Amino acid sequence: MNSTYKELERRIDSLKDFTGSFNDWYTKVYNLRMEVYECHAGYDIEDTEMLELLTKLNSNSYRVPNKYQASHYDRAMNDDIYD
């Protein structure tokens, strides 16, 4: 593992402590995902490292901060699609 991988991993791990707005959180996740792709395209990280980072980024524990989960769940349950 190189320093680029470790830095990206640290930044992904910091998402679980994020306290900003949902839009700020979503933007941060999107930007991190794009940075992982760019680092892979520039050969800064290997294929397996990219997959590990994307898996970690997409895992349930990083998907939505706890303070937003209930509101999104409630909204989904009240959506017309689920009627």
JSON list of C-alpha atoms in Angstrom, two decimals:
[
{"chain": "A", "resi": 1, "resn": "MET", "atom": "CA", "xyz": [0.00, 0.00, 0.00]},
{"chain": "A", "resi": 2, "resn": "ASN", "atom": "CA", "xyz": [1.31, 3.37, -0.93]},
{"chain": "A", "resi": 3, "resn": "SER", "atom": "CA", "xyz": [0.73, 6.76, 0.65]},
{"chain": "A", "resi": 4, "resn": "THR", "atom": "CA", "xyz": [-2.02, 7.67, -1.84]},
{"chain": "A", "resi": 5, "resn": "TYR", "atom": "CA", "xyz": [-4.03, 4.60, -0.84]},
{"chain": "A", "resi": 6, "resn": "LYS", "atom": "CA", "xyz": [-3.54, 5.29, 2.86]},
{"chain": "A", "resi": 7, "resn": "GLU", "atom": "CA", "xyz": [-4.59, 8.93, 2.48]},
{"chain": "A", "resi": 8, "resn": "LEU", "atom": "CA", "xyz": [-7.74, 8.01, 0.54]},
{"chain": "A", "resi": 9, "resn": "GLU", "atom": "CA", "xyz": [-8.55, 5.31, 3.09]},
{"chain": "A", "resi": 10, "resn": "ARG", "atom": "CA", "xyz": [-8.15, 7.82, 5.95]},
{"chain": "A", "resi": 11, "resn": "ARG", "atom": "CA", "xyz": [-10.46, 10.30, 4.21]},
{"chain": "A", "resi": 12, "resn": "ILE", "atom": "CA", "xyz": [-13.07, 7.60, 3.58]},
{"chain": "A", "resi": 13, "resn": "ASP", "atom": "CA", "xyz": [-12.89, 6.54, 7.23]},
{"chain": "A", "resi": 14, "resn": "SER", "atom": "CA", "xyz": [-13.48, 10.16, 8.30]},
{"chain": "A", "resi": 15, "resn": "LEU", "atom": "CA", "xyz": [-16.92, 10.11, 6.60]},
{"chain": "A", "resi": 16, "resn": "LYS", "atom": "CA", "xyz": [-18.48, 8.26, 9.53]},
{"chain": "A", "resi": 17, "resn": "ASP", "atom": "CA", "xyz": [-17.78, 11.32, 11.73]},
{"chain": "A", "resi": 18, "resn": "PHE", "atom": "CA", "xyz": [-19.09, 13.88, 9.21]},
{"chain": "A", "resi": 19, "resn": "THR", "atom": "CA", "xyz": [-21.46, 16.42, 10.77]},
{"chain": "A", "resi": 20, "resn": "GLY", "atom": "CA", "xyz": [-22.33, 18.72, 7.86]},
{"chain": "A", "resi": 21, "resn": "SER", "atom": "CA", "xyz": [-25.47, 18.86, 5.77]},
{"chain": "A", "resi": 22, "resn": "PHE", "atom": "CA", "xyz": [-26.62, 15.95, 3.63]},
{"chain": "A", "resi": 23, "resn": "ASN", "atom": "CA", "xyz": [-25.71, 17.84, 0.44]},
{"chain": "A", "resi": 24, "resn": "ASP", "atom": "CA", "xyz": [-22.20, 18.50, 1.74]},
{"chain": "A", "resi": 25, "resn": "TRP", "atom": "CA", "xyz": [-21.84, 14.83, 2.71]},
{"chain": "A", "resi": 26, "resn": "TYR", "atom": "CA", "xyz": [-23.08, 13.66, -0.70]},
{"chain": "A", "resi": 27, "resn": "THR", "atom": "CA", "xyz": [-20.67, 16.03, -2.49]},
{"chain": "A", "resi": 28, "resn": "LYS", "atom": "CA", "xyz": [-17.80, 14.77, -0.35]},
{"chain": "A", "resi": 29, "resn": "VAL", "atom": "CA", "xyz": [-18.62, 11.13, -1.15]},
{"chain": "A", "resi": 30, "resn": "TYR", "atom": "CA", "xyz": [-18.92, 11.90, -4.86]},
{"chain": "A", "resi": 31, "resn": "ASN", "atom": "CA", "xyz": [-15.62, 13.77, -4.92]},
{"chain": "A", "resi": 32, "resn": "LEU", "atom": "CA", "xyz": [-13.85, 10.96, -3.07]},
{"chain": "A", "resi": 33, "resn": "ARG", "atom": "CA", "xyz": [-15.23, 8.40, -5.52]},
{"chain": "A", "resi": 34, "resn": "MET", "atom": "CA", "xyz": [-13.97, 10.49, -8.46]},
{"chain": "A", "resi": 35, "resn": "GLU", "atom": "CA", "xyz": [-10.58, 10.89, -6.80]},
{"chain": "A", "resi": 36, "resn": "VAL", "atom": "CA", "xyz": [-10.29, 7.11, -6.38]},
{"chain": "A", "resi": 37, "resn": "TYR", "atom": "CA", "xyz": [-11.02, 6.68, -10.10]},
{"chain": "A", "resi": 38, "resn": "GLU", "atom": "CA", "xyz": [-8.50, 9.40, -11.02]},
{"chain": "A", "resi": 39, "resn": "CYS", "atom": "CA", "xyz": [-5.78, 7.86, -8.85]},
{"chain": "A", "resi": 40, "resn": "HIS", "atom": "CA", "xyz": [-6.40, 4.50, -10.47]},
{"chain": "A", "resi": 41, "resn": "ALA", "atom": "CA", "xyz": [-6.31, 6.01, -13.96]},
{"chain": "A", "resi": 42, "resn": "GLY", "atom": "CA", "xyz": [-3.01, 7.73, -13.10]},
{"chain": "A", "resi": 43, "resn": "TYR", "atom": "CA", "xyz": [-1.57, 4.43, -11.83]},
{"chain": "A", "resi": 44, "resn": "ASP", "atom": "CA", "xyz": [-1.23, 5.82, -8.28]},
{"chain": "A", "resi": 45, "resn": "ILE", "atom": "CA", "xyz": [-3.19, 2.85, -6.92]},
{"chain": "A", "resi": 46, "resn": "GLU", "atom": "CA", "xyz": [-3.56, -0.72, -8.16]},
{"chain": "A", "resi": 47, "resn": "ASP", "atom": "CA", "xyz": [-6.76, -2.45, -9.30]},
{"chain": "A", "resi": 48, "resn": "THR", "atom": "CA", "xyz": [-7.24, -4.30, -6.02]},
{"chain": "A", "resi": 49, "resn": "GLU", "atom": "CA", "xyz": [-6.66, -1.13, -4.00]},
{"chain": "A", "resi": 50, "resn": "MET", "atom": "CA", "xyz": [-9.26, 0.73, -6.07]},
{"chain": "A", "resi": 51, "resn": "LEU", "atom": "CA", "xyz": [-11.79, -2.03, -5.49]},
{"chain": "A", "resi": 52, "resn": "GLU", "atom": "CA", "xyz": [-11.09, -2.06, -1.75]},
{"chain": "A", "resi": 53, "resn": "LEU", "atom": "CA", "xyz": [-11.56, 1.71, -1.51]},
{"chain": "A", "resi": 54, "resn": "LEU", "atom": "CA", "xyz": [-14.76, 1.71, -3.56]},
{"chain": "A", "resi": 55, "resn": "THR", "atom": "CA", "xyz": [-16.15, -1.19, -1.53]},
{"chain": "A", "resi": 56, "resn": "LYS", "atom": "CA", "xyz": [-15.39, 0.66, 1.68]},
{"chain": "A", "resi": 57, "resn": "LEU", "atom": "CA", "xyz": [-16.91, 3.86, 0.29]},
{"chain": "A", "resi": 58, "resn": "ASN", "atom": "CA", "xyz": [-20.07, 2.03, -0.78]},
{"chain": "A", "resi": 59, "resn": "SER", "atom": "CA", "xyz": [-20.48, -0.12, 2.31]},
{"chain": "A", "resi": 60, "resn": "ASN", "atom": "CA", "xyz": [-23.50, 0.44, 4.52]},
{"chain": "A", "resi": 61, "resn": "SER", "atom": "CA", "xyz": [-21.49, 2.01, 7.31]},
{"chain": "A", "resi": 62, "resn": "TYR", "atom": "CA", "xyz": [-20.43, 4.86, 5.01]},
{"chain": "A", "resi": 63, "resn": "ARG", "atom": "CA", "xyz": [-23.53, 5.24, 2.87]},
{"chain": "A", "resi": 64, "resn": "VAL", "atom": "CA", "xyz": [-25.53, 7.74, 4.93]},
{"chain": "A", "resi": 65, "resn": "PRO", "atom": "CA", "xyz": [-24.57, 9.26, 8.29]},
{"chain": "A", "resi": 66, "resn": "ASN", "atom": "CA", "xyz": [-26.83, 8.06, 11.10]},
{"chain": "A", "resi": 67, "resn": "LYS", "atom": "CA", "xyz": [-28.51, 11.43, 11.57]},
{"chain": "A", "resi": 68, "resn": "TYR", "atom": "CA", "xyz": [-29.90, 11.24, 8.01]},
{"chain": "A", "resi": 69, "resn": "GLN", "atom": "CA", "xyz": [-30.97, 7.59, 7.91]},
{"chain": "A", "resi": 70, "resn": "ALA", "atom": "CA", "xyz": [-34.35, 7.94, 9.61]},
{"chain": "A", "resi": 71, "resn": "SER", "atom": "CA", "xyz": [-35.51, 10.82, 7.45]},
{"chain": "A", "resi": 72, "resn": "HIS", "atom": "CA", "xyz": [-34.56, 9.02, 4.24]},
{"chain": "A", "resi": 73, "resn": "TYR", "atom": "CA", "xyz": [-36.23, 5.83, 5.44]},
{"chain": "A", "resi": 74, "resn": "ASP", "atom": "CA", "xyz": [-39.42, 7.70, 6.36]},
{"chain": "A", "resi": 75, "resn": "ARG", "atom": "CA", "xyz": [-39.43, 9.45, 3.00]},
{"chain": "A", "resi": 76, "resn": "ALA", "atom": "CA", "xyz": [-39.01, 6.16, 1.15]},
{"chain": "A", "resi": 77, "resn": "MET", "atom": "CA", "xyz": [-41.83, 4.54, 3.10]},
{"chain": "A", "resi": 78, "resn": "ASN", "atom": "CA", "xyz": [-44.16, 7.43, 2.23]},
{"chain": "A", "resi": 79, "resn": "ASP", "atom": "CA", "xyz": [-43.18, 7.50, -1.43]},
{"chain": "A", "resi": 80, "resn": "ASP", "atom": "CA", "xyz": [-45.86, 6.58, -3.99]},
{"chain": "A", "resi": 81, "resn": "ILE", "atom": "CA", "xyz": [-43.66, 3.80, -5.34]},
{"chain": "A", "resi": 82, "resn": "TYR", "atom": "CA", "xyz": [-44.18, 1.79, -2.16]},
{"chain": "A", "resi": 83, "resn": "ASP", "atom": "CA", "xyz": [-47.96, 2.19, -2.02]}
]
